[in-house]
Coordinates of C-alpha atoms in Angstrom, one line a residue:
X394 CA 13.0 3.9 -9.9
X395 CA 15.3 1.0 -8.9
X396 CA 16.5 0.5 -12.5
X397 CA 17.6 4.2 -12.6
X398 CA 21.2 4.5 -11.4
X399 CA 20.5 8.2 -10.4
X400 CA 18.0 7.1 -7.7
X401 CA 18.8 5.5 -4.3
X402 CA 15.5 3.7 -3.4
X403 CA 14.3 2.6 0.0
X404 CA 10.9 1.3 1.0
X405 CA 8.6 2.2 3.9
X406 CA 6.6 -0.9 4.9
X407 CA 4.1 -1.6 7.7
X408 CA 4.9 -4.3 10.3
X409 CA 1.8 -6.3 9.3
X410 CA 2.7 -6.2 5.6
X411 CA 3.5 -9.4 3.8
X412 CA 5.2 -7.6 0.9
X413 CA 8.7 -8.7 -0.1
X414 CA 11.4 -6.7 -1.9
X415 CA 14.7 -7.4 -3.6
X416 CA 17.5 -7.9 -1.1
X417 CA 19.5 -4.9 -2.3
X418 CA 16.7 -2.5 -1.4
X419 CA 16.6 -1.1 2.1
X420 CA 13.3 -1.6 3.8
X421 CA 12.2 0.6 6.7
X422 CA 9.6 -1.3 8.8
X423 CA 7.3 0.9 10.7
X424 CA 4.3 0.6 13.0
X425 CA 0.9 0.1 11.2
X426 CA -0.4 3.5 12.2
X427 CA 2.6 5.4 10.8
X428 CA 3.5 7.4 14.0
X429 CA 5.1 10.7 13.3
X430 CA 8.2 10.0 15.4
X431 CA 9.0 6.8 13.4
X432 CA 8.3 8.6 10.1
X433 CA 10.7 11.4 11.1
X434 CA 13.6 8.8 11.4
X435 CA 12.9 7.3 8.0
X436 CA 12.3 10.7 6.2
X437 CA 15.6 12.2 7.5
X438 CA 17.9 12.7 4.5
X439 CA 15.3 11.7 1.9
X440 CA 14.8 13.9 -1.2
X441 CA 11.4 12.6 -2.3
X442 CA 8.6 10.6 -0.9
X443 CA 6.3 8.6 -3.3
X444 CA 3.1 7.7 -1.4
X445 CA 1.1 4.6 -2.5
X446 CA -1.2 4.2 0.6
X447 CA -4.8 3.2 -0.1
X448 CA -7.9 5.4 -0.5
X449 CA -9.1 6.5 2.9
X450 CA -5.7 7.1 4.4
X451 CA -5.9 10.9 4.5
X452 CA -4.8 11.2 8.1
X453 CA -1.7 9.1 7.4
X454 CA -0.8 11.2 4.3
X455 CA -1.3 14.4 6.2
X456 CA 1.1 13.1 8.9
X457 CA 3.5 12.1 6.2
X458 CA 3.4 15.6 4.6
X459 CA 3.9 17.4 8.0
X460 CA 6.9 15.2 8.8
X461 CA 8.3 15.5 5.3
X462 CA 8.2 19.3 5.6
X463 CA 10.0 19.2 8.9
X464 CA 12.6 16.7 7.6
X465 CA 13.5 18.9 4.6
X466 CA 12.1 16.5 2.0
X467 CA 12.0 18.3 -1.4
X468 CA 9.2 16.5 -3.2
X469 CA 6.1 14.7 -2.0
X470 CA 4.0 12.7 -4.4
X471 CA 0.6 11.8 -2.9
X472 CA -1.3 8.5 -3.6
X473 CA -3.3 10.0 -6.5
X474 CA -3.2 7.9 -9.7
X475 CA -6.5 6.7 -11.1
X476 CA -9.2 9.2 -12.0
X477 CA -8.7 13.0 -12.2
X478 CA -9.3 14.1 -8.6
X479 CA -9.2 17.7 -9.6
X480 CA -12.1 17.4 -12.1
X481 CA -15.5 17.6 -10.4
X482 CA -17.0 15.6 -13.2
X483 CA -14.8 12.7 -12.2
X484 CA -15.4 12.9 -8.5
X485 CA -19.2 13.7 -8.6
X486 CA -20.1 10.0 -8.5
X487 CA -17.2 8.9 -6.4
X488 CA -17.5 10.2 -2.8
X489 CA -14.6 7.9 -1.7
X490 CA -12.3 9.9 -4.0
X491 CA -13.1 13.3 -2.6
X492 CA -10.4 12.8 0.0
X493 CA -7.8 12.9 -2.8
X494 CA -8.8 16.5 -3.5
X495 CA -8.5 17.2 0.2
X496 CA -4.9 16.0 0.2
X497 CA -4.0 18.3 -2.8
X498 CA -5.5 21.2 -0.9
X499 CA -3.4 20.2 2.1
X500 CA -0.2 20.1 0.0
X501 CA -1.0 23.5 -1.5
X502 CA -1.3 24.9 2.0
X503 CA 2.0 23.4 3.0
X504 CA 4.0 24.9 0.1
X505 CA 5.2 27.7 2.2
X506 CA 6.8 25.1 4.5
X507 CA 9.3 24.2 1.8
X508 CA 8.0 20.8 0.6
X509 CA 6.9 20.8 -3.1
X510 CA 4.5 18.3 -4.5
X511 CA 3.4 16.6 -7.8
X512 CA 0.2 14.7 -8.1
X513 CA -0.1 12.1 -10.9
X514 CA -3.5 10.9 -12.4
X515 CA -3.2 8.0 -14.8
X516 CA -6.8 6.7 -15.4
X517 CA -7.4 3.0 -14.7
X518 CA -4.4 0.7 -14.7
X519 CA -4.9 -1.0 -18.1
X520 CA -2.9 -4.2 -17.8
X521 CA -3.9 -4.7 -14.1
X522 CA -7.6 -4.3 -15.0
X523 CA -7.5 -7.7 -16.9
X524 CA -6.5 -9.5 -13.7
X525 CA -9.2 -7.7 -11.7
X526 CA -12.0 -7.5 -14.3
X527 CA -12.6 -3.9 -13.3
X528 CA -13.1 -2.6 -16.9
X529 CA -15.6 -5.4 -17.8
X530 CA -13.2 -7.5 -20.0
X531 CA -12.9 -11.2 -18.8
X532 CA -10.1 -12.9 -20.6
X533 CA -10.7 -16.3 -19.1
X534 CA -14.3 -16.6 -20.4
X535 CA -14.0 -14.2 -23.4
X536 CA -16.8 -12.1 -22.1
X537 CA -17.1 -8.3 -22.2
X538 CA -19.6 -5.8 -20.8
X539 CA -19.9 -2.7 -23.1
X540 CA -21.3 0.5 -21.5
X541 CA -23.5 2.8 -23.6
X542 CA -22.4 2.9 -27.2
X543 CA -18.8 1.7 -26.4
X544 CA -17.5 4.6 -28.4
X545 CA -16.5 7.1 -25.6
X546 CA -12.8 7.6 -25.1
X547 CA -11.1 7.2 -21.8
X548 CA -7.5 7.5 -20.8
X549 CA -5.7 4.6 -19.3
X550 CA -2.1 3.7 -18.4
X551 CA 0.0 0.5 -18.1
X552 CA 1.8 -0.1 -14.8
X553 CA 5.3 0.2 -16.4
X554 CA 4.4 3.6 -17.9
X555 CA 3.1 4.8 -14.5
X556 CA 6.5 3.8 -13.0
X557 CA 8.3 5.7 -15.8
X558 CA 6.1 8.7 -15.3
X559 CA 7.0 8.9 -11.6
X560 CA 10.7 8.6 -12.4
X561 CA 10.5 11.3 -15.1
X562 CA 8.7 13.6 -12.7
X563 CA 11.6 13.3 -10.2
X564 CA 14.1 13.9 -13.1
X565 CA 12.2 17.2 -13.9
X566 CA 11.8 18.8 -10.4
X567 CA 11.4 22.4 -11.6
X568 CA 9.0 21.7 -14.5
X569 CA 6.8 19.5 -12.3
X570 CA 6.8 21.4 -9.0
X571 CA 3.4 21.9 -7.4
X572 CA 1.5 20.6 -10.4
X573 CA -1.3 18.1 -11.0
X574 CA -0.4 16.1 -14.0
X575 CA -2.4 13.7 -16.2
X576 CA -0.8 10.9 -18.3
X577 CA -1.9 8.0 -20.4
X578 CA -0.6 5.1 -22.4
X579 CA -3.5 5.6 -24.8
X580 CA -7.1 6.9 -24.9
X581 CA -9.2 4.1 -26.6
X582 CA -12.9 3.3 -26.8
X583 CA -14.3 0.1 -25.3
X584 CA -15.0 -1.1 -28.8
X585 CA -11.4 -0.7 -29.8
X586 CA -10.2 -2.7 -26.9
X587 CA -12.8 -5.4 -27.6
X588 CA -11.6 -5.6 -31.3
X589 CA -8.0 -6.0 -30.2
X590 CA -9.0 -8.7 -27.7
X591 CA -10.9 -10.6 -30.4
X592 CA -8.1 -10.2 -32.8
X593 CA -5.3 -11.6 -30.5
X594 CA -7.4 -14.3 -28.8
X595 CA -8.7 -15.3 -32.2
X596 CA -12.1 -15.7 -30.8
X597 CA -15.5 -13.9 -31.0
X598 CA -16.3 -12.7 -27.6
X599 CA -19.7 -12.8 -25.9
X600 CA -20.8 -9.2 -25.4
X601 CA -23.4 -7.8 -22.9
X602 CA -24.5 -4.2 -22.9
X603 CA -25.2 -1.9 -20.0
X604 CA -25.7 1.8 -19.5
X605 CA -23.5 4.0 -17.4
X606 CA -26.7 5.5 -16.0
X607 CA -27.8 2.0 -14.8
X608 CA -24.3 1.4 -13.3
X609 CA -24.4 4.7 -11.4
X610 CA -27.9 3.9 -10.0
X611 CA -26.9 0.4 -8.9
X612 CA -23.6 1.6 -7.5
X613 CA -25.3 4.2 -5.3
X614 CA -27.8 1.6 -4.0
X615 CA -25.0 -0.8 -3.1
X616 CA -23.0 1.9 -1.3
X617 CA -26.1 2.5 0.9
X618 CA -26.2 -1.2 1.8
X619 CA -22.6 -1.2 3.0
X620 CA -20.8 -4.4 3.9
X621 CA -19.8 -6.7 1.0
X622 CA -21.9 -4.7 -1.4
X623 CA -19.8 -1.5 -0.8
X624 CA -16.8 -2.6 -2.9
X625 CA -19.1 -3.8 -5.7
X626 CA -21.0 -0.5 -5.6
X627 CA -17.7 1.4 -5.8
X628 CA -16.7 -0.5 -8.9
X629 CA -20.1 0.3 -10.5
X630 CA -19.6 4.0 -9.9
X631 CA -16.1 3.8 -11.2
X632 CA -17.1 2.3 -14.6
X633 CA -19.9 4.8 -14.7
X634 CA -17.4 7.5 -14.4
X635 CA -14.8 6.1 -16.8
X636 CA -17.1 5.2 -19.6
X637 CA -19.6 8.1 -19.6
X638 CA -19.2 10.7 -22.3
X639 CA -19.1 13.7 -19.9
X640 CA -17.0 12.6 -16.9
X641 CA -13.6 14.0 -17.9
X642 CA -12.1 10.6 -18.6
X643 CA -10.3 11.8 -21.8
X644 CA -7.1 13.3 -20.4
X645 CA -5.7 14.2 -23.8
X646 CA -8.3 17.0 -23.9
X647 CA -6.8 18.6 -20.8
X648 CA -4.0 21.2 -20.6
X649 CA -2.7 19.1 -17.7
X650 CA -1.9 16.1 -20.0
X651 CA 1.8 15.7 -19.5
X652 CA 3.0 12.9 -21.8
X653 CA 5.1 15.2 -23.9
X654 CA 6.5 17.0 -20.8
X655 CA 7.6 13.7 -19.3
X656 CA 8.7 12.1 -22.6
X657 CA 6.6 9.0 -22.1
X658 CA 6.9 6.1 -24.5
X659 CA 4.3 5.8 -27.2
X660 CA 2.1 2.7 -26.9
X661 CA -0.9 1.3 -28.8
X662 CA -3.9 -0.7 -27.6
X663 CA -3.1 -3.4 -30.1
X664 CA 0.5 -4.0 -29.0
X665 CA -0.4 -4.0 -25.3
X666 CA -3.4 -6.2 -25.7
X667 CA -1.2 -8.6 -27.7
X668 CA 1.2 -8.9 -24.8
X669 CA -1.6 -9.4 -22.3
X670 CA -3.3 -12.2 -24.3
X671 CA 0.1 -13.9 -24.9
X672 CA 0.9 -13.8 -21.2

């Protein structure tokens, strides 16, 4: 957004946040609980709000939506991203994501108040996943976990393309109004990603195999334990959703797939993996 001369970008940041931003970007610092009266001051005169609050922040987003409507904001983009929150196949195993669907319903109910919305689902963040290990590929040790046959296809998007998609949505306000959109950089299989990693690292990786059924079972058990196991359990459920054949992870099969509408750049697994390994 900042690189696009047609946008004037400012940031809403919590008082306790340690995030830093370029000096030319205006930063509005706000109390940690996002009080409505402080939001109203920041939202005044804004055309669009792009929310990136974390999962579980439904009350915060609802307050933001209410304030945005009163302030005359034209477009609200909720913190969607990730899996397809409108597809029950994707949310069945992920109870923590059901709140995302609740926010979409809340936005739909607010349309009569004048604020339009666009929700963007991107699948897992491909480049970021190699830093976090979320998708089971460990660059440092050249180890991979392959789920089921490794041949199911799942849509995933790089962080730069997610940023481009957000900008293109704001450039096409009429075409994207009150829509839930899906995008992807590509829709590979796990085996294709592994082949690209082995090619560009010039090493044969150690591969372990696991079933999505086993991951789902373990994830549910960990969620029940709570505490430190909760996050690990959530990741198990996430990979069980992404890599299973019947969980709606292939966005290209959906009518909501919007790569062409938004004119997103074409990317390949091979070229992106090459950049990641080189870096």
